[in-house]
JSON list of C-alpha atoms in Angstrom, two decimals:
[
{"chain": "K", "resi": 1, "resn": "MET", "atom": "CA", "xyz": [156.12, 32.09, 54.61]},
{"chain": "K", "resi": 2, "resn": "VAL", "atom": "CA", "xyz": [158.81, 34.26, 53.05]},
{"chain": "K", "resi": 3, "resn": "GLU", "atom": "CA", "xyz": [159.70, 36.16, 56.23]},
{"chain": "K", "resi": 4, "resn": "LYS", "atom": "CA", "xyz": [160.04, 32.93, 58.24]},
{"chain": "K", "resi": 5, "resn": "VAL", "atom": "CA", "xyz": [162.77, 31.29, 56.16]},
{"chain": "K", "resi": 6, "resn": "LYS", "atom": "CA", "xyz": [166.17, 31.76, 57.84]},
{"chain": "K", "resi": 7, "resn": "CYS", "atom": "CA", "xyz": [169.70, 30.73, 56.93]},
{"chain": "K", "resi": 8, "resn": "GLY", "atom": "CA", "xyz": [170.94, 27.90, 59.13]},
{"chain": "K", "resi": 9, "resn": "THR", "atom": "CA", "xyz": [174.40, 29.47, 59.35]},
{"chain": "K", "resi": 10, "resn": "CYS", "atom": "CA", "xyz": [174.02, 33.22, 59.83]},
{"chain": "K", "resi": 11, "resn": "GLY", "atom": "CA", "xyz": [170.42, 33.15, 61.06]},
{"chain": "K", "resi": 12, "resn": "ARG", "atom": "CA", "xyz": [169.33, 35.98, 58.80]},
{"chain": "K", "resi": 13, "resn": "ALA", "atom": "CA", "xyz": [166.35, 35.97, 56.47]},
{"chain": "K", "resi": 14, "resn": "MET", "atom": "CA", "xyz": [166.83, 34.22, 53.17]},
{"chain": "K", "resi": 15, "resn": "SER", "atom": "CA", "xyz": [165.88, 36.08, 50.01]},
{"chain": "K", "resi": 16, "resn": "TYR", "atom": "CA", "xyz": [162.90, 34.96, 47.97]},
{"chain": "K", "resi": 17, "resn": "LYS", "atom": "CA", "xyz": [163.48, 35.31, 44.24]},
{"chain": "K", "resi": 18, "resn": "THR", "atom": "CA", "xyz": [161.88, 34.30, 40.97]},
{"chain": "K", "resi": 19, "resn": "TYR", "atom": "CA", "xyz": [163.23, 33.82, 37.48]},
{"chain": "K", "resi": 20, "resn": "SER", "atom": "CA", "xyz": [162.00, 32.57, 34.15]},
{"chain": "K", "resi": 21, "resn": "PHE", "atom": "CA", "xyz": [163.74, 29.99, 31.98]},
{"chain": "K", "resi": 22, "resn": "ARG", "atom": "CA", "xyz": [162.43, 28.74, 28.67]},
{"chain": "K", "resi": 23, "resn": "GLY", "atom": "CA", "xyz": [158.94, 29.97, 29.41]},
{"chain": "K", "resi": 24, "resn": "GLU", "atom": "CA", "xyz": [158.75, 28.49, 32.91]},
{"chain": "K", "resi": 25, "resn": "ASN", "atom": "CA", "xyz": [158.74, 30.48, 36.15]},
{"chain": "K", "resi": 26, "resn": "TYR", "atom": "CA", "xyz": [160.85, 29.32, 39.11]},
{"chain": "K", "resi": 27, "resn": "GLU", "atom": "CA", "xyz": [160.69, 30.44, 42.74]},
{"chain": "K", "resi": 28, "resn": "TYR", "atom": "CA", "xyz": [163.52, 29.84, 45.20]},
{"chain": "K", "resi": 29, "resn": "PHE", "atom": "CA", "xyz": [165.21, 30.92, 48.44]},
{"chain": "K", "resi": 30, "resn": "GLY", "atom": "CA", "xyz": [168.86, 31.77, 48.87]},
{"chain": "K", "resi": 31, "resn": "CYS", "atom": "CA", "xyz": [171.01, 33.41, 51.54]},
{"chain": "K", "resi": 32, "resn": "PRO", "atom": "CA", "xyz": [172.06, 36.86, 50.32]},
{"chain": "K", "resi": 33, "resn": "HIS", "atom": "CA", "xyz": [175.19, 36.67, 52.49]},
{"chain": "K", "resi": 34, "resn": "ALA", "atom": "CA", "xyz": [176.56, 33.46, 50.98]},
{"chain": "K", "resi": 35, "resn": "LYS", "atom": "CA", "xyz": [179.18, 35.35, 48.97]},
{"chain": "K", "resi": 36, "resn": "GLU", "atom": "CA", "xyz": [180.64, 36.96, 52.10]},
{"chain": "K", "resi": 37, "resn": "GLN", "atom": "CA", "xyz": [180.16, 33.99, 54.43]},
{"chain": "K", "resi": 38, "resn": "VAL", "atom": "CA", "xyz": [182.37, 31.40, 52.79]},
{"chain": "K", "resi": 39, "resn": "GLY", "atom": "CA", "xyz": [184.36, 28.35, 53.89]},
{"chain": "K", "resi": 40, "resn": "ASP", "atom": "CA", "xyz": [183.27, 25.22, 55.72]},
{"chain": "K", "resi": 41, "resn": "ASP", "atom": "CA", "xyz": [181.11, 27.26, 58.10]},
{"chain": "K", "resi": 42, "resn": "GLY", "atom": "CA", "xyz": [179.81, 29.58, 55.42]},
{"chain": "K", "resi": 43, "resn": "CYS", "atom": "CA", "xyz": [176.21, 30.19, 54.43]},
{"chain": "K", "resi": 44, "resn": "CYS", "atom": "CA", "xyz": [174.47, 27.83, 52.07]},
{"chain": "K", "resi": 45, "resn": "ARG", "atom": "CA", "xyz": [175.45, 28.66, 48.50]},
{"chain": "K", "resi": 46, "resn": "ARG", "atom": "CA", "xyz": [172.79, 26.40, 47.06]},
{"chain": "K", "resi": 47, "resn": "TYR", "atom": "CA", "xyz": [169.30, 27.60, 46.25]},
{"chain": "K", "resi": 48, "resn": "VAL", "atom": "CA", "xyz": [166.23, 25.95, 47.76]},
{"chain": "K", "resi": 49, "resn": "LYS", "atom": "CA", "xyz": [163.19, 25.69, 45.52]},
{"chain": "K", "resi": 50, "resn": "ALA", "atom": "CA", "xyz": [160.11, 27.29, 47.08]},
{"chain": "K", "resi": 51, "resn": "ASP", "atom": "CA", "xyz": [157.78, 24.45, 46.13]},
{"chain": "K", "resi": 52, "resn": "GLU", "atom": "CA", "xyz": [160.14, 21.86, 47.63]},
{"chain": "K", "resi": 53, "resn": "LEU", "atom": "CA", "xyz": [160.44, 23.87, 50.85]},
{"chain": "K", "resi": 54, "resn": "ASN", "atom": "CA", "xyz": [156.67, 24.27, 51.01]},
{"chain": "K", "resi": 55, "resn": "GLU", "atom": "CA", "xyz": [156.29, 20.52, 50.70]},
{"chain": "K", "resi": 56, "resn": "ILE", "atom": "CA", "xyz": [158.75, 19.92, 53.56]},
{"chain": "K", "resi": 57, "resn": "VAL", "atom": "CA", "xyz": [156.86, 22.39, 55.75]},
{"chain": "K", "resi": 58, "resn": "TRP", "atom": "CA", "xyz": [153.48, 20.88, 54.83]},
{"chain": "K", "resi": 59, "resn": "VAL", "atom": "CA", "xyz": [154.64, 17.35, 55.66]},
{"chain": "K", "resi": 60, "resn": "ALA", "atom": "CA", "xyz": [155.89, 18.55, 59.08]},
{"chain": "K", "resi": 61, "resn": "ILE", "atom": "CA", "xyz": [152.63, 20.38, 59.78]},
{"chain": "K", "resi": 62, "resn": "ARG", "atom": "CA", "xyz": [150.56, 17.41, 58.65]},
{"chain": "K", "resi": 63, "resn": "GLN", "atom": "CA", "xyz": [152.49, 15.16, 61.06]},
{"chain": "K", "resi": 64, "resn": "LEU", "atom": "CA", "xyz": [151.80, 17.64, 63.85]},
{"chain": "K", "resi": 65, "resn": "LEU", "atom": "CA", "xyz": [148.11, 17.89, 63.06]},
{"chain": "K", "resi": 66, "resn": "ASP", "atom": "CA", "xyz": [147.81, 14.11, 62.97]},
{"chain": "K", "resi": 67, "resn": "MET", "atom": "CA", "xyz": [148.66, 14.21, 66.70]},
{"chain": "K", "resi": 68, "resn": "THR", "atom": "CA", "xyz": [145.59, 16.37, 67.52]},
{"chain": "K", "resi": 69, "resn": "ASP", "atom": "CA", "xyz": [143.34, 13.57, 68.77]},
{"chain": "K", "resi": 70, "resn": "ALA", "atom": "CA", "xyz": [146.06, 11.99, 70.92]},
{"chain": "K", "resi": 71, "resn": "PHE", "atom": "CA", "xyz": [146.94, 15.44, 72.24]},
{"chain": "K", "resi": 72, "resn": "LYS", "atom": "CA", "xyz": [143.30, 16.05, 73.28]},
{"chain": "K", "resi": 73, "resn": "LYS", "atom": "CA", "xyz": [143.06, 12.75, 75.18]},
{"chain": "K", "resi": 74, "resn": "LYS", "atom": "CA", "xyz": [146.30, 13.44, 77.02]},
{"chain": "K", "resi": 75, "resn": "LEU", "atom": "CA", "xyz": [145.25, 17.02, 77.77]},
{"chain": "K", "resi": 76, "resn": "ASP", "atom": "CA", "xyz": [141.80, 15.99, 79.08]},
{"chain": "K", "resi": 77, "resn": "LYS", "atom": "CA", "xyz": [143.41, 13.47, 81.41]},
{"chain": "K", "resi": 78, "resn": "GLN", "atom": "CA", "xyz": [145.85, 16.04, 82.77]},
{"chain": "K", "resi": 79, "resn": "ASN", "atom": "CA", "xyz": [143.16, 18.71, 83.18]},
{"chain": "K", "resi": 80, "resn": "ASN", "atom": "CA", "xyz": [141.00, 16.43, 85.30]},
{"chain": "K", "resi": 81, "resn": "ILE", "atom": "CA", "xyz": [143.91, 15.84, 87.65]},
{"chain": "K", "resi": 82, "resn": "SER", "atom": "CA", "xyz": [145.20, 19.41, 87.59]},
{"chain": "K", "resi": 83, "resn": "ARG", "atom": "CA", "xyz": [141.89, 21.09, 88.48]},
{"chain": "K", "resi": 84, "resn": "ASN", "atom": "CA", "xyz": [141.56, 19.14, 91.74]},
{"chain": "K", "resi": 85, "resn": "ASP", "atom": "CA", "xyz": [145.23, 19.51, 92.62]},
{"chain": "K", "resi": 86, "resn": "ASN", "atom": "CA", "xyz": [145.23, 23.25, 91.94]},
{"chain": "K", "resi": 87, "resn": "LEU", "atom": "CA", "xyz": [142.20, 23.82, 94.17]},
{"chain": "K", "resi": 88, "resn": "LEU", "atom": "CA", "xyz": [143.91, 22.00, 97.03]},
{"chain": "K", "resi": 89, "resn": "LEU", "atom": "CA", "xyz": [147.15, 23.89, 96.46]},
{"chain": "K", "resi": 90, "resn": "ALA", "atom": "CA", "xyz": [145.34, 27.24, 96.41]},
{"chain": "K", "resi": 91, "resn": "GLU", "atom": "CA", "xyz": [143.54, 26.44, 99.68]},
{"chain": "K", "resi": 92, "resn": "LYS", "atom": "CA", "xyz": [146.78, 25.36, 101.34]},
{"chain": "K", "resi": 93, "resn": "LEU", "atom": "CA", "xyz": [148.57, 28.48, 100.10]},
{"chain": "K", "resi": 94, "resn": "ALA", "atom": "CA", "xyz": [145.86, 30.75, 101.51]},
{"chain": "K", "resi": 95, "resn": "LYS", "atom": "CA", "xyz": [146.12, 29.02, 104.88]},
{"chain": "K", "resi": 96, "resn": "LEU", "atom": "CA", "xyz": [149.92, 29.36, 104.94]},
{"chain": "K", "resi": 97, "resn": "GLN", "atom": "CA", "xyz": [149.68, 33.05, 104.05]},
{"chain": "K", "resi": 98, "resn": "GLN", "atom": "CA", "xyz": [147.30, 33.58, 106.98]},
{"chain": "K", "resi": 99, "resn": "GLU", "atom": "CA", "xyz": [149.76, 31.76, 109.26]},
{"chain": "K", "resi": 100, "resn": "LYS", "atom": "CA", "xyz": [152.55, 33.97, 107.96]},
{"chain": "K", "resi": 101, "resn": "GLU", "atom": "CA", "xyz": [150.56, 37.14, 108.70]},
{"chain": "K", "resi": 102, "resn": "LYS", "atom": "CA", "xyz": [149.88, 35.92, 112.25]},
{"chain": "K", "resi": 103, "resn": "CYS", "atom": "CA", "xyz": [153.54, 35.02, 112.68]},
{"chain": "K", "resi": 104, "resn": "GLU", "atom": "CA", "xyz": [154.61, 38.52, 111.63]},
{"chain": "K", "resi": 105, "resn": "SER", "atom": "CA", "xyz": [152.05, 40.02, 114.00]},
{"chain": "K", "resi": 106, "resn": "ASP", "atom": "CA", "xyz": [153.35, 37.86, 116.86]},
{"chain": "K", "resi": 107, "resn": "ARG", "atom": "CA", "xyz": [156.93, 38.92, 116.11]},
{"chain": "K", "resi": 108, "resn": "PHE", "atom": "CA", "xyz": [156.02, 42.61, 116.34]},
{"chain": "K", "resi": 109, "resn": "ALA", "atom": "CA", "xyz": [154.00, 41.96, 119.50]},
{"chain": "K", "resi": 110, "resn": "ASN", "atom": "CA", "xyz": [156.99, 40.17, 121.03]},
{"chain": "K", "resi": 111, "resn": "ILE", "atom": "CA", "xyz": [159.21, 43.19, 120.35]},
{"chain": "K", "resi": 112, "resn": "ASP", "atom": "CA", "xyz": [156.61, 45.65, 121.67]},
{"chain": "K", "resi": 113, "resn": "GLN", "atom": "CA", "xyz": [156.07, 43.67, 124.88]},
{"chain": "K", "resi": 114, "resn": "SER", "atom": "CA", "xyz": [159.81, 43.39, 125.43]},
{"chain": "K", "resi": 115, "resn": "MET", "atom": "CA", "xyz": [160.33, 47.12, 124.95]},
{"chain": "K", "resi": 116, "resn": "ALA", "atom": "CA", "xyz": [157.45, 47.80, 127.35]},
{"chain": "K", "resi": 117, "resn": "GLY", "atom": "CA", "xyz": [159.12, 45.65, 129.97]},
{"chain": "K", "resi": 118, "resn": "GLN", "atom": "CA", "xyz": [156.31, 43.12, 129.96]},
{"chain": "K", "resi": 119, "resn": "LEU", "atom": "CA", "xyz": [158.52, 40.15, 129.03]},
{"chain": "K", "resi": 120, "resn": "ASP", "atom": "CA", "xyz": [161.49, 38.52, 130.67]},
{"chain": "K", "resi": 121, "resn": "LYS", "atom": "CA", "xyz": [164.59, 38.77, 128.42]},
{"chain": "K", "resi": 122, "resn": "LYS", "atom": "CA", "xyz": [164.93, 34.99, 128.12]},
{"chain": "K", "resi": 123, "resn": "VAL", "atom": "CA", "xyz": [161.25, 34.60, 127.21]},
{"chain": "K", "resi": 124, "resn": "TYR", "atom": "CA", "xyz": [161.60, 37.34, 124.60]},
{"chain": "K", "resi": 125, "resn": "GLN", "atom": "CA", "xyz": [164.70, 35.70, 123.07]},
{"chain": "K", "resi": 126, "resn": "ARG", "atom": "CA", "xyz": [163.09, 32.26, 123.01]},
{"chain": "K", "resi": 127, "resn": "ARG", "atom": "CA", "xyz": [159.96, 33.61, 121.30]},
{"chain": "K", "resi": 128, "resn": "ARG", "atom": "CA", "xyz": [162.06, 35.56, 118.82]},
{"chain": "K", "resi": 129, "resn": "THR", "atom": "CA", "xyz": [163.99, 32.40, 117.89]},
{"chain": "K", "resi": 130, "resn": "ASP", "atom": "CA", "xyz": [160.86, 30.25, 117.62]},
{"chain": "K", "resi": 131, "resn": "LEU", "atom": "CA", "xyz": [158.97, 32.83, 115.57]},
{"chain": "K", "resi": 132, "resn": "GLY", "atom": "CA", "xyz": [161.98, 33.39, 113.32]},
{"chain": "K", "resi": 133, "resn": "ARG", "atom": "CA", "xyz": [162.18, 29.68, 112.57]},
{"chain": "K", "resi": 134, "resn": "LEU", "atom": "CA", "xyz": [158.44, 29.53, 111.94]},
{"chain": "K", "resi": 135, "resn": "ALA", "atom": "CA", "xyz": [158.66, 32.48, 109.55]},
{"chain": "K", "resi": 136, "resn": "GLU", "atom": "CA", "xyz": [161.47, 30.83, 107.58]},
{"chain": "K", "resi": 137, "resn": "ARG", "atom": "CA", "xyz": [159.54, 27.56, 107.31]},
{"chain": "K", "resi": 138, "resn": "LEU", "atom": "CA", "xyz": [156.38, 29.33, 106.17]},
{"chain": "K", "resi": 139, "resn": "GLU", "atom": "CA", "xyz": [158.26, 31.39, 103.57]},
{"chain": "K", "resi": 140, "resn": "THR", "atom": "CA", "xyz": [159.84, 28.22, 102.18]},
{"chain": "K", "resi": 141, "resn": "GLU", "atom": "CA", "xyz": [156.52, 26.36, 101.98]},
{"chain": "K", "resi": 142, "resn": "ILE", "atom": "CA", "xyz": [154.75, 29.37, 100.43]},
{"chain": "K", "resi": 143, "resn": "ALA", "atom": "CA", "xyz": [157.47, 29.74, 97.78]},
{"chain": "K", "resi": 144, "resn": "GLU", "atom": "CA", "xyz": [157.18, 26.04, 96.89]},
{"chain": "K", "resi": 145, "resn": "LEU", "atom": "CA", "xyz": [153.38, 26.23, 96.55]},
{"chain": "K", "resi": 146, "resn": "GLU", "atom": "CA", "xyz": [153.55, 29.40, 94.47]},
{"chain": "K", "resi": 147, "resn": "GLN", "atom": "CA", "xyz": [155.99, 27.65, 92.14]},
{"chain": "K", "resi": 148, "resn": "LYS", "atom": "CA", "xyz": [153.64, 24.69, 91.77]},
{"chain": "K", "resi": 149, "resn": "LEU", "atom": "CA", "xyz": [150.68, 26.95, 91.02]},
{"chain": "K", "resi": 150, "resn": "LYS", "atom": "CA", "xyz": [152.76, 28.89, 88.53]},
{"chain": "K", "resi": 151, "resn": "ALA", "atom": "CA", "xyz": [153.39, 25.62, 86.71]},
{"chain": "K", "resi": 152, "resn": "ALA", "atom": "CA", "xyz": [149.62, 25.47, 86.20]},
{"chain": "K", "resi": 153, "resn": "GLU", "atom": "CA", "xyz": [150.06, 28.23, 83.62]},
{"chain": "K", "resi": 154, "resn": "THR", "atom": "CA", "xyz": [151.35, 25.46, 81.38]},
{"chain": "K", "resi": 155, "resn": "ASP", "atom": "CA", "xyz": [147.73, 24.26, 81.13]},
{"chain": "K", "resi": 156, "resn": "ASP", "atom": "CA", "xyz": [146.76, 27.52, 79.42]},
{"chain": "K", "resi": 157, "resn": "ASN", "atom": "CA", "xyz": [149.61, 27.18, 76.92]},
{"chain": "K", "resi": 158, "resn": "LEU", "atom": "CA", "xyz": [148.57, 23.61, 76.18]},
{"chain": "K", "resi": 159, "resn": "SER", "atom": "CA", "xyz": [144.94, 24.59, 75.68]},
{"chain": "K", "resi": 160, "resn": "GLN", "atom": "CA", "xyz": [145.92, 27.40, 73.30]},
{"chain": "K", "resi": 161, "resn": "ALA", "atom": "CA", "xyz": [148.16, 25.05, 71.32]},
{"chain": "K", "resi": 162, "resn": "PHE", "atom": "CA", "xyz": [145.37, 22.49, 71.07]},
{"chain": "K", "resi": 163, "resn": "SER", "atom": "CA", "xyz": [142.91, 25.13, 69.83]},
{"chain": "K", "resi": 164, "resn": "VAL", "atom": "CA", "xyz": [145.25, 26.08, 66.99]},
{"chain": "K", "resi": 165, "resn": "MET", "atom": "CA", "xyz": [145.91, 22.46, 66.06]},
{"chain": "K", "resi": 166, "resn": "LYS", "atom": "CA", "xyz": [142.21, 21.62, 66.13]},
{"chain": "K", "resi": 167, "resn": "LYS", "atom": "CA", "xyz": [141.44, 24.58, 63.86]},
{"chain": "K", "resi": 168, "resn": "TYR", "atom": "CA", "xyz": [143.67, 23.18, 61.12]},
{"chain": "K", "resi": 169, "resn": "SER", "atom": "CA", "xyz": [143.35, 19.44, 61.79]},
{"chain": "K", "resi": 170, "resn": "GLY", "atom": "CA", "xyz": [141.08, 18.94, 58.76]},
{"chain": "K", "resi": 171, "resn": "ALA", "atom": "CA", "xyz": [143.20, 20.99, 56.35]},
{"chain": "K", "resi": 172, "resn": "ASP", "atom": "CA", "xyz": [144.25, 19.38, 53.09]},
{"chain": "K", "resi": 173, "resn": "GLU", "atom": "CA", "xyz": [146.69, 22.02, 51.89]},
{"chain": "K", "resi": 174, "resn": "LEU", "atom": "CA", "xyz": [149.24, 24.48, 53.24]},
{"chain": "K", "resi": 175, "resn": "THR", "atom": "CA", "xyz": [148.05, 28.05, 53.81]},
{"chain": "K", "resi": 176, "resn": "GLN", "atom": "CA", "xyz": [149.77, 31.24, 54.86]},
{"chain": "K", "resi": 177, "resn": "THR", "atom": "CA", "xyz": [147.59, 31.68, 57.96]},
{"chain": "K", "resi": 178, "resn": "MET", "atom": "CA", "xyz": [148.41, 28.14, 59.04]},
{"chain": "K", "resi": 179, "resn": "VAL", "atom": "CA", "xyz": [152.13, 28.84, 58.77]},
{"chain": "K", "resi": 180, "resn": "GLN", "atom": "CA", "xyz": [151.74, 32.12, 60.68]},
{"chain": "K", "resi": 181, "resn": "GLU", "atom": "CA", "xyz": [150.01, 30.46, 63.62]},
{"chain": "K", "resi": 182, "resn": "LEU", "atom": "CA", "xyz": [152.01, 27.25, 63.83]},
{"chain": "K", "resi": 183, "resn": "ILE", "atom": "CA", "xyz": [155.56, 28.10, 62.81]},
{"chain": "K", "resi": 184, "resn": "GLU", "atom": "CA", "xyz": [158.08, 30.51, 64.31]},
{"chain": "K", "resi": 185, "resn": "LYS", "atom": "CA", "xyz": [160.70, 30.00, 61.61]},
{"chain": "K", "resi": 186, "resn": "VAL", "atom": "CA", "xyz": [162.06, 27.58, 59.03]},
{"chain": "K", "resi": 187, "resn": "ILE", "atom": "CA", "xyz": [165.82, 27.13, 59.29]},
{"chain": "K", "resi": 188, "resn": "VAL", "atom": "CA", "xyz": [167.55, 26.04, 56.08]},
{"chain": "K", "resi": 189, "resn": "THR", "atom": "CA", "xyz": [171.13, 24.84, 56.25]},
{"chain": "K", "resi": 190, "resn": "ASP", "atom": "CA", "xyz": [170.91, 23.28, 52.79]},
{"chain": "K", "resi": 191, "resn": "PRO", "atom": "CA", "xyz": [168.11, 21.66, 50.76]},
{"chain": "K", "resi": 192, "resn": "GLU", "atom": "CA", "xyz": [168.58, 18.37, 52.63]},
{"chain": "K", "resi": 193, "resn": "HIS", "atom": "CA", "xyz": [168.68, 19.92, 56.11]},
{"chain": "K", "resi": 194, "resn": "VAL", "atom": "CA", "xyz": [165.60, 21.93, 57.06]},
{"chain": "K", "resi": 195, "resn": "GLU", "atom": "CA", "xyz": [164.47, 22.51, 60.65]},
{"chain": "K", "resi": 196, "resn": "ILE", "atom": "CA", "xyz": [160.97, 23.60, 61.67]},
{"chain": "K", "resi": 197, "resn": "VAL", "atom": "CA", "xyz": [160.80, 25.77, 64.81]},
{"chain": "K", "resi": 198, "resn": "TRP", "atom": "CA", "xyz": [157.26, 25.64, 66.15]},
{"chain": "K", "resi": 199, "resn": "LYS", "atom": "CA", "xyz": [155.42, 28.58, 67.65]},
{"chain": "K", "resi": 200, "resn": "PHE", "atom": "CA", "xyz": [154.93, 26.71, 70.92]},
{"chain": "K", "resi": 201, "resn": "LYS", "atom": "CA", "xyz": [156.66, 26.94, 74.28]},
{"chain": "K", "resi": 202, "resn": "ASP", "atom": "CA", "xyz": [159.08, 24.14, 75.20]},
{"chain": "K", "resi": 203, "resn": "GLU", "atom": "CA", "xyz": [156.67, 22.57, 77.70]},
{"chain": "K", "resi": 204, "resn": "VAL", "atom": "CA", "xyz": [154.02, 22.31, 74.99]},
{"chain": "K", "resi": 205, "resn": "ILE", "atom": "CA", "xyz": [156.42, 20.70, 72.53]},
{"chain": "K", "resi": 206, "resn": "ASN", "atom": "CA", "xyz": [157.54, 18.19, 75.16]},
{"chain": "K", "resi": 207, "resn": "PHE", "atom": "CA", "xyz": [153.93, 17.42, 76.10]},
{"chain": "K", "resi": 208, "resn": "ILE", "atom": "CA", "xyz": [152.87, 16.81, 72.52]},
{"chain": "K", "resi": 209, "resn": "GLY", "atom": "CA", "xyz": [156.02, 14.81, 71.83]},
{"chain": "K", "resi": 210, "resn": "ILE", "atom": "CA", "xyz": [157.00, 16.56, 68.62]}
]
């Protein structure tokens, strides 16, 4: 976890150090820039004991893992709805793309027929206007559907997050691999103010309700 502990003021990595006192070994974290970054907005000048920080991290992870079952129920419910919706959206998108291709073909045909003298000028202009409006409408609808289908990528992120949580849901102690997979960084402002930044995208965090 050493490389994940960051100073809450300067954002840089905090140093991990050990020392012995009266036959006992102590481990702690401290910001190496505290001497230069002083004042009210300066870096934390207090040391944070490693075992105390590990306990804070473990409690946070345990709270997250306790949400695994509720997360699965919520995810299963969403997946059942999403699969059907996504199939319908994909079918509608394919149909709109076909309409767009035909519209583009008709626009070129309108120009070719006009240049060949096969169309009255007014007819050509009316078709050009109608086809232009149709093209704009189709482009707008296609863009909206593509955005909705892109949102379906969130399902993959949720499934990946659930897999990681499920893997560690039965854990009874903190491990380095657990920290690596679940936590992006641990921000320490002082021993009483520690923030856990999870290794999940925002939509996953909001879905879980962390």
